[in-house]
């Protein structure tokens, strides 16, 4: 309790672990809340949670509650799962895919990831998972980073074309990206141009400064994301 109070003045380091995938992973107590960081960015429960919460709000909590199965690619320690369970009140199935076993271990130890009854964990590369799975999803969250970098495969058309085969007829994809410079902005523009005929794409820029959220909706459900 004493550390929790003092964490509103300065952060406390609770745990540190080296990961071959993510580099140095640190659990910090800040403003009374535990946060997972990699060397250059928040991984879970910090700014990232605010970014994805914003995206969920644009879709609409009521609409998300109606879905039966959600896929999270890039689960990390599960901050978006916390938002889905505690704020959205989602009661359907959640499949979480995370390539780094160290991150999953931290999620279980510090963030009760293993206590979420409707969450099924898959420690696997997202590319392999989407090729192997037989499941179909109503909603897919793509939140894949290696520290503060995005793997290039995310912007290869083949990845999102494969994702499309996993979506049910009214499926929605929320894609979290980082845009720090002109090249990254152009990368996202090319992505939107490539997929604009298949999806209605709504772009939310400068979410928590550097994040750009892309909401991909099949055109028969084009009311999602409109204001």
PDB file of C-alpha atoms in Angstrom:
ATOM      1  CA  UNK A   1       0.000   0.000   0.000  1.00  0.00           C
ATOM      2  CA  UNK A   2       2.863   2.377   0.844  1.00  0.00           C
ATOM      3  CA  UNK A   3       4.511   1.796  -2.538  1.00  0.00           C
ATOM      4  CA  UNK A   4       1.182   2.300  -4.256  1.00  0.00           C
ATOM      5  CA  UNK A   5       0.795   5.723  -2.621  1.00  0.00           C
ATOM      6  CA  UNK A   6       4.373   6.736  -3.406  1.00  0.00           C
ATOM      7  CA  UNK A   7       3.929   5.644  -7.042  1.00  0.00           C
ATOM      8  CA  UNK A   8       1.860   8.807  -7.570  1.00  0.00           C
ATOM      9  CA  UNK A   9       5.068  10.755  -6.879  1.00  0.00           C
ATOM     10  CA  UNK A  10       7.631   8.559  -8.675  1.00  0.00           C
ATOM     11  CA  UNK A  11       7.506   5.143 -10.384  1.00  0.00           C
ATOM     12  CA  UNK A  12       8.533   1.892  -8.653  1.00  0.00           C
ATOM     13  CA  UNK A  13      10.252  -0.894 -10.561  1.00  0.00           C
ATOM     14  CA  UNK A  14       8.625  -4.209  -9.617  1.00  0.00           C
ATOM     15  CA  UNK A  15      10.206  -6.681 -12.028  1.00  0.00           C
ATOM     16  CA  UNK A  16      12.589  -6.910 -14.962  1.00  0.00           C
ATOM     17  CA  UNK A  17      13.163  -9.738 -17.416  1.00  0.00           C
ATOM     18  CA  UNK A  18      15.182 -10.166 -20.591  1.00  0.00           C
ATOM     19  CA  UNK A  19      13.274 -11.483 -23.580  1.00  0.00           C
ATOM     20  CA  UNK A  20      14.830 -12.753 -26.806  1.00  0.00           C
ATOM     21  CA  UNK A  21      11.806 -11.368 -28.673  1.00  0.00           C
ATOM     22  CA  UNK A  22      11.040  -8.083 -26.928  1.00  0.00           C
ATOM     23  CA  UNK A  23      14.285  -7.040 -25.225  1.00  0.00           C
ATOM     24  CA  UNK A  24      14.185  -5.866 -21.618  1.00  0.00           C
ATOM     25  CA  UNK A  25      10.681  -6.121 -20.191  1.00  0.00           C
ATOM     26  CA  UNK A  26       9.913  -4.045 -17.099  1.00  0.00           C
ATOM     27  CA  UNK A  27       6.903  -4.009 -14.797  1.00  0.00           C
ATOM     28  CA  UNK A  28       6.531  -0.610 -13.150  1.00  0.00           C
ATOM     29  CA  UNK A  29       4.094   0.742 -10.587  1.00  0.00           C
ATOM     30  CA  UNK A  30       3.016   4.219 -11.690  1.00  0.00           C
ATOM     31  CA  UNK A  31       0.105   6.273 -10.367  1.00  0.00           C
ATOM     32  CA  UNK A  32      -1.114   3.235  -8.473  1.00  0.00           C
ATOM     33  CA  UNK A  33      -1.209   0.987 -11.540  1.00  0.00           C
ATOM     34  CA  UNK A  34       1.128  -1.684 -12.894  1.00  0.00           C
ATOM     35  CA  UNK A  35       2.473  -1.067 -16.409  1.00  0.00           C
ATOM     36  CA  UNK A  36       4.520  -3.327 -18.698  1.00  0.00           C
ATOM     37  CA  UNK A  37       7.219  -1.569 -20.732  1.00  0.00           C
ATOM     38  CA  UNK A  38       9.711  -2.636 -23.365  1.00  0.00           C
ATOM     39  CA  UNK A  39      12.891  -0.575 -23.883  1.00  0.00           C
ATOM     40  CA  UNK A  40      11.237   2.164 -25.964  1.00  0.00           C
ATOM     41  CA  UNK A  41       7.504   1.983 -25.430  1.00  0.00           C
ATOM     42  CA  UNK A  42       4.532   0.943 -23.307  1.00  0.00           C
ATOM     43  CA  UNK A  43       3.615  -2.683 -23.993  1.00  0.00           C
ATOM     44  CA  UNK A  44       0.521  -3.019 -21.820  1.00  0.00           C
ATOM     45  CA  UNK A  45      -1.604  -1.028 -19.379  1.00  0.00           C
ATOM     46  CA  UNK A  46      -0.052   2.354 -20.130  1.00  0.00           C
ATOM     47  CA  UNK A  47      -0.683   4.635 -23.082  1.00  0.00           C
ATOM     48  CA  UNK A  48      -1.396   1.623 -25.286  1.00  0.00           C
ATOM     49  CA  UNK A  49      -4.494   0.768 -23.267  1.00  0.00           C
ATOM     50  CA  UNK A  50      -5.815   4.287 -23.848  1.00  0.00           C
ATOM     51  CA  UNK A  51      -5.169   3.964 -27.595  1.00  0.00           C
ATOM     52  CA  UNK A  52      -7.118   0.730 -27.970  1.00  0.00           C
ATOM     53  CA  UNK A  53      -9.888   1.929 -25.638  1.00  0.00           C
ATOM     54  CA  UNK A  54     -10.371   4.866 -28.006  1.00  0.00           C
ATOM     55  CA  UNK A  55     -10.639   2.455 -30.931  1.00  0.00           C
ATOM     56  CA  UNK A  56     -13.210   0.322 -29.128  1.00  0.00           C
ATOM     57  CA  UNK A  57     -15.233   3.429 -28.352  1.00  0.00           C
ATOM     58  CA  UNK A  58     -15.347   4.325 -32.050  1.00  0.00           C
ATOM     59  CA  UNK A  59     -16.824   0.915 -32.846  1.00  0.00           C
ATOM     60  CA  UNK A  60     -19.236   1.163 -29.925  1.00  0.00           C
ATOM     61  CA  UNK A  61     -19.286  -0.897 -26.734  1.00  0.00           C
ATOM     62  CA  UNK A  62     -22.908  -1.985 -27.357  1.00  0.00           C
ATOM     63  CA  UNK A  63     -22.005  -3.381 -30.777  1.00  0.00           C
ATOM     64  CA  UNK A  64     -18.925  -5.193 -29.450  1.00  0.00           C
ATOM     65  CA  UNK A  65     -20.989  -6.817 -26.685  1.00  0.00           C
ATOM     66  CA  UNK A  66     -23.166  -8.417 -29.368  1.00  0.00           C
ATOM     67  CA  UNK A  67     -20.202 -10.262 -30.915  1.00  0.00           C
ATOM     68  CA  UNK A  68     -19.479 -13.895 -30.104  1.00  0.00           C
ATOM     69  CA  UNK A  69     -15.766 -14.302 -30.786  1.00  0.00           C
ATOM     70  CA  UNK A  70     -12.864 -11.825 -30.802  1.00  0.00           C
ATOM     71  CA  UNK A  71      -9.285 -12.414 -31.938  1.00  0.00           C
ATOM     72  CA  UNK A  72      -6.433 -10.320 -30.491  1.00  0.00           C
ATOM     73  CA  UNK A  73      -3.184 -10.557 -32.457  1.00  0.00           C
ATOM     74  CA  UNK A  74      -0.391  -9.164 -30.296  1.00  0.00           C
ATOM     75  CA  UNK A  75      -1.935  -9.821 -26.895  1.00  0.00           C
ATOM     76  CA  UNK A  76       1.077  -8.717 -24.781  1.00  0.00           C
ATOM     77  CA  UNK A  77       0.014  -8.721 -21.102  1.00  0.00           C
ATOM     78  CA  UNK A  78      -3.636  -8.309 -21.997  1.00  0.00           C
ATOM     79  CA  UNK A  79      -4.577  -4.682 -21.348  1.00  0.00           C
ATOM     80  CA  UNK A  80      -7.126  -4.704 -24.182  1.00  0.00           C
ATOM     81  CA  UNK A  81      -8.647  -7.837 -22.648  1.00  0.00           C
ATOM     82  CA  UNK A  82      -9.068  -5.965 -19.378  1.00  0.00           C
ATOM     83  CA  UNK A  83     -10.886  -3.189 -21.248  1.00  0.00           C
ATOM     84  CA  UNK A  84     -13.101  -5.692 -23.067  1.00  0.00           C
ATOM     85  CA  UNK A  85     -14.027  -7.532 -19.875  1.00  0.00           C
ATOM     86  CA  UNK A  86     -14.313  -4.723 -17.319  1.00  0.00           C
ATOM     87  CA  UNK A  87     -15.502  -1.795 -19.423  1.00  0.00           C
ATOM     88  CA  UNK A  88     -17.155  -3.234 -22.513  1.00  0.00           C
ATOM     89  CA  UNK A  89     -18.587  -6.142 -20.462  1.00  0.00           C
ATOM     90  CA  UNK A  90     -17.861  -8.555 -23.311  1.00  0.00           C
ATOM     91  CA  UNK A  91     -18.894 -12.122 -22.434  1.00  0.00           C
ATOM     92  CA  UNK A  92     -18.062 -13.991 -25.630  1.00  0.00           C
ATOM     93  CA  UNK A  93     -14.875 -15.867 -26.464  1.00  0.00           C
ATOM     94  CA  UNK A  94     -11.513 -14.087 -26.770  1.00  0.00           C
ATOM     95  CA  UNK A  95      -8.552 -15.749 -28.495  1.00  0.00           C
ATOM     96  CA  UNK A  96      -5.260 -14.024 -27.680  1.00  0.00           C
ATOM     97  CA  UNK A  97      -2.154 -14.643 -29.808  1.00  0.00           C
ATOM     98  CA  UNK A  98       1.280 -13.589 -28.551  1.00  0.00           C
ATOM     99  CA  UNK A  99       4.660 -14.684 -29.902  1.00  0.00           C
ATOM    100  CA  UNK A 100       6.678 -13.890 -26.752  1.00  0.00           C
ATOM    101  CA  UNK A 101       6.295 -16.443 -23.915  1.00  0.00           C
ATOM    102  CA  UNK A 102       8.020 -14.068 -21.478  1.00  0.00           C
ATOM    103  CA  UNK A 103       5.279 -11.492 -22.022  1.00  0.00           C
ATOM    104  CA  UNK A 104       2.591 -14.102 -21.374  1.00  0.00           C
ATOM    105  CA  UNK A 105       4.366 -15.221 -18.189  1.00  0.00           C
ATOM    106  CA  UNK A 106       4.439 -11.611 -16.961  1.00  0.00           C
ATOM    107  CA  UNK A 107       0.789 -11.213 -17.883  1.00  0.00           C
ATOM    108  CA  UNK A 108      -0.100 -14.181 -15.716  1.00  0.00           C
ATOM    109  CA  UNK A 109       2.151 -13.189 -12.800  1.00  0.00           C
ATOM    110  CA  UNK A 110       1.313  -9.495 -12.555  1.00  0.00           C
ATOM    111  CA  UNK A 111      -1.914  -8.901 -14.489  1.00  0.00           C
ATOM    112  CA  UNK A 112      -4.047 -12.018 -13.773  1.00  0.00           C
ATOM    113  CA  UNK A 113      -4.137 -12.962 -17.438  1.00  0.00           C
ATOM    114  CA  UNK A 114      -4.705 -16.627 -16.572  1.00  0.00           C
ATOM    115  CA  UNK A 115      -7.803 -15.757 -14.520  1.00  0.00           C
ATOM    116  CA  UNK A 116      -9.826 -14.467 -17.468  1.00  0.00           C
ATOM    117  CA  UNK A 117     -12.300 -17.318 -17.964  1.00  0.00           C
ATOM    118  CA  UNK A 118     -13.309 -16.513 -21.536  1.00  0.00           C
ATOM    119  CA  UNK A 119      -9.730 -16.001 -22.787  1.00  0.00           C
ATOM    120  CA  UNK A 120      -7.815 -18.716 -24.650  1.00  0.00           C
ATOM    121  CA  UNK A 121      -4.081 -18.090 -25.064  1.00  0.00           C
ATOM    122  CA  UNK A 122      -1.944 -19.061 -28.050  1.00  0.00           C
ATOM    123  CA  UNK A 123       1.829 -18.551 -27.819  1.00  0.00           C
ATOM    124  CA  UNK A 124       2.468 -18.435 -31.550  1.00  0.00           C
ATOM    125  CA  UNK A 125       3.547 -16.225 -34.423  1.00  0.00           C
ATOM    126  CA  UNK A 126       0.472 -14.362 -35.702  1.00  0.00           C
ATOM    127  CA  UNK A 127       1.313 -15.262 -39.310  1.00  0.00           C
ATOM    128  CA  UNK A 128       1.293 -18.950 -38.505  1.00  0.00           C
ATOM    129  CA  UNK A 129      -1.812 -18.715 -36.346  1.00  0.00           C
ATOM    130  CA  UNK A 130      -3.986 -17.138 -39.023  1.00  0.00           C
ATOM    131  CA  UNK A 131      -2.862 -19.769 -41.530  1.00  0.00           C
ATOM    132  CA  UNK A 132      -3.564 -22.676 -39.167  1.00  0.00           C
ATOM    133  CA  UNK A 133      -6.747 -21.699 -37.342  1.00  0.00           C
ATOM    134  CA  UNK A 134     -10.154 -22.995 -38.403  1.00  0.00           C
ATOM    135  CA  UNK A 135     -11.999 -20.427 -36.281  1.00  0.00           C
ATOM    136  CA  UNK A 136     -14.027 -17.509 -37.608  1.00  0.00           C
ATOM    137  CA  UNK A 137     -14.227 -14.183 -35.828  1.00  0.00           C
ATOM    138  CA  UNK A 138     -16.605 -11.245 -35.588  1.00  0.00           C
ATOM    139  CA  UNK A 139     -13.903  -8.785 -34.551  1.00  0.00           C
ATOM    140  CA  UNK A 140     -10.108  -8.857 -34.936  1.00  0.00           C
ATOM    141  CA  UNK A 141      -7.689  -6.539 -33.139  1.00  0.00           C
ATOM    142  CA  UNK A 142      -4.233  -6.272 -34.731  1.00  0.00           C
ATOM    143  CA  UNK A 143      -1.757  -4.798 -32.244  1.00  0.00           C
ATOM    144  CA  UNK A 144       1.605  -6.319 -33.177  1.00  0.00           C
ATOM    145  CA  UNK A 145       4.841  -4.571 -32.266  1.00  0.00           C
ATOM    146  CA  UNK A 146       8.447  -5.517 -31.617  1.00  0.00           C
ATOM    147  CA  UNK A 147       9.337  -2.888 -29.040  1.00  0.00           C
ATOM    148  CA  UNK A 148       8.295   0.316 -30.877  1.00  0.00           C
ATOM    149  CA  UNK A 149       8.643  -1.143 -34.388  1.00  0.00           C
ATOM    150  CA  UNK A 150       6.003  -2.777 -36.579  1.00  0.00           C
ATOM    151  CA  UNK A 151       6.985  -5.946 -38.471  1.00  0.00           C
ATOM    152  CA  UNK A 152       6.885  -5.433 -42.234  1.00  0.00           C
ATOM    153  CA  UNK A 153       4.590  -8.431 -42.816  1.00  0.00           C
ATOM    154  CA  UNK A 154       1.691  -6.419 -41.364  1.00  0.00           C
ATOM    155  CA  UNK A 155       1.648  -4.217 -44.456  1.00  0.00           C
ATOM    156  CA  UNK A 156       1.997  -7.027 -46.978  1.00  0.00           C
ATOM    157  CA  UNK A 157      -1.396  -7.484 -48.678  1.00  0.00           C
ATOM    158  CA  UNK A 158      -1.260 -11.229 -48.096  1.00  0.00           C
ATOM    159  CA  UNK A 159      -1.550 -10.828 -44.308  1.00  0.00           C
ATOM    160  CA  UNK A 160      -4.788  -8.838 -44.348  1.00  0.00           C
ATOM    161  CA  UNK A 161      -6.190 -10.912 -47.191  1.00  0.00           C
ATOM    162  CA  UNK A 162      -5.664 -13.962 -44.988  1.00  0.00           C
ATOM    163  CA  UNK A 163      -7.314 -12.142 -42.082  1.00  0.00           C
ATOM    164  CA  UNK A 164     -10.294 -11.492 -44.308  1.00  0.00           C
ATOM    165  CA  UNK A 165     -10.887 -15.233 -44.627  1.00  0.00           C
ATOM    166  CA  UNK A 166     -11.204 -15.446 -40.826  1.00  0.00           C
ATOM    167  CA  UNK A 167     -13.864 -12.743 -40.609  1.00  0.00           C
ATOM    168  CA  UNK A 168     -17.539 -13.487 -40.406  1.00  0.00           C
ATOM    169  CA  UNK A 169     -19.778 -11.635 -42.842  1.00  0.00           C
ATOM    170  CA  UNK A 170     -20.133  -8.590 -40.572  1.00  0.00           C
ATOM    171  CA  UNK A 171     -16.526  -8.672 -39.378  1.00  0.00           C
ATOM    172  CA  UNK A 172     -14.513  -5.671 -38.220  1.00  0.00           C
ATOM    173  CA  UNK A 173     -10.736  -5.201 -37.925  1.00  0.00           C
ATOM    174  CA  UNK A 174      -9.099  -2.638 -35.620  1.00  0.00           C
ATOM    175  CA  UNK A 175      -5.476  -2.110 -36.698  1.00  0.00           C
ATOM    176  CA  UNK A 176      -3.169  -0.177 -34.363  1.00  0.00           C
ATOM    177  CA  UNK A 177      -0.169   1.460 -36.056  1.00  0.00           C
ATOM    178  CA  UNK A 178       2.548   3.956 -35.175  1.00  0.00           C
ATOM    179  CA  UNK A 179       3.213   6.980 -37.373  1.00  0.00           C
ATOM    180  CA  UNK A 180       6.312   8.913 -36.320  1.00  0.00           C
ATOM    181  CA  UNK A 181       7.556  10.169 -39.667  1.00  0.00           C
ATOM    182  CA  UNK A 182       6.676  10.806 -43.309  1.00  0.00           C
ATOM    183  CA  UNK A 183       7.715   7.330 -44.472  1.00  0.00           C
ATOM    184  CA  UNK A 184       5.411   5.659 -41.965  1.00  0.00           C
ATOM    185  CA  UNK A 185       2.574   8.001 -42.951  1.00  0.00           C
ATOM    186  CA  UNK A 186       3.098   7.068 -46.620  1.00  0.00           C
ATOM    187  CA  UNK A 187       3.172   3.368 -45.680  1.00  0.00           C
ATOM    188  CA  UNK A 188      -0.258   3.716 -44.071  1.00  0.00           C
ATOM    189  CA  UNK A 189      -1.602   5.694 -47.024  1.00  0.00           C
ATOM    190  CA  UNK A 190      -0.558   2.917 -49.404  1.00  0.00           C
ATOM    191  CA  UNK A 191      -2.260   0.375 -47.158  1.00  0.00           C
ATOM    192  CA  UNK A 192      -5.526   2.346 -47.168  1.00  0.00           C
ATOM    193  CA  UNK A 193      -5.392   2.815 -50.932  1.00  0.00           C
ATOM    194  CA  UNK A 194      -4.894  -0.911 -51.494  1.00  0.00           C
ATOM    195  CA  UNK A 195      -7.835  -2.010 -49.325  1.00  0.00           C
ATOM    196  CA  UNK A 196     -10.325   0.830 -49.823  1.00  0.00           C
ATOM    197  CA  UNK A 197     -12.418  -1.128 -52.336  1.00  0.00           C
ATOM    198  CA  UNK A 198     -12.874  -4.090 -49.992  1.00  0.00           C
ATOM    199  CA  UNK A 199     -13.495  -2.135 -46.795  1.00  0.00           C
ATOM    200  CA  UNK A 200     -14.774   1.148 -45.553  1.00  0.00           C
ATOM    201  CA  UNK A 201     -11.637   2.387 -43.784  1.00  0.00           C
ATOM    202  CA  UNK A 202     -11.795   5.066 -41.125  1.00  0.00           C
ATOM    203  CA  UNK A 203      -8.472   6.579 -40.056  1.00  0.00           C
ATOM    204  CA  UNK A 204      -7.971   8.025 -36.571  1.00  0.00           C
ATOM    205  CA  UNK A 205      -4.684   9.945 -36.488  1.00  0.00           C
ATOM    206  CA  UNK A 206      -2.566  11.189 -33.602  1.00  0.00           C
ATOM    207  CA  UNK A 207      -4.249   9.014 -30.992  1.00  0.00           C
ATOM    208  CA  UNK A 208      -2.111   9.565 -27.892  1.00  0.00           C
ATOM    209  CA  UNK A 209       0.252  11.532 -30.180  1.00  0.00           C
ATOM    210  CA  UNK A 210       1.958   8.874 -32.352  1.00  0.00           C
ATOM    211  CA  UNK A 211      -0.628   6.137 -32.909  1.00  0.00           C
ATOM    212  CA  UNK A 212      -2.860   5.905 -35.946  1.00  0.00           C
ATOM    213  CA  UNK A 213      -5.823   3.550 -35.745  1.00  0.00           C
ATOM    214  CA  UNK A 214      -7.300   2.034 -38.881  1.00  0.00           C
ATOM    215  CA  UNK A 215     -10.842   0.715 -38.622  1.00  0.00           C
ATOM    216  CA  UNK A 216     -11.628  -1.701 -41.449  1.00  0.00           C
ATOM    217  CA  UNK A 217     -15.280  -2.545 -41.905  1.00  0.00           C
ATOM    218  CA  UNK A 218     -16.917  -4.565 -44.644  1.00  0.00           C
ATOM    219  CA  UNK A 219     -19.040  -2.174 -46.642  1.00  0.00           C
ATOM    220  CA  UNK A 220     -22.332  -3.811 -45.750  1.00  0.00           C
ATOM    221  CA  UNK A 221     -21.722  -2.611 -42.156  1.00  0.00           C
ATOM    222  CA  UNK A 222     -20.550   0.865 -43.125  1.00  0.00           C
ATOM    223  CA  UNK A 223     -22.442   2.592 -40.315  1.00  0.00           C
ATOM    224  CA  UNK A 224     -19.706   1.559 -37.858  1.00  0.00           C
ATOM    225  CA  UNK A 225     -17.300   4.380 -37.185  1.00  0.00           C
ATOM    226  CA  UNK A 226     -19.583   7.038 -38.658  1.00  0.00           C
ATOM    227  CA  UNK A 227     -20.500   9.993 -36.541  1.00  0.00           C
TER     228      UNK A 227
END
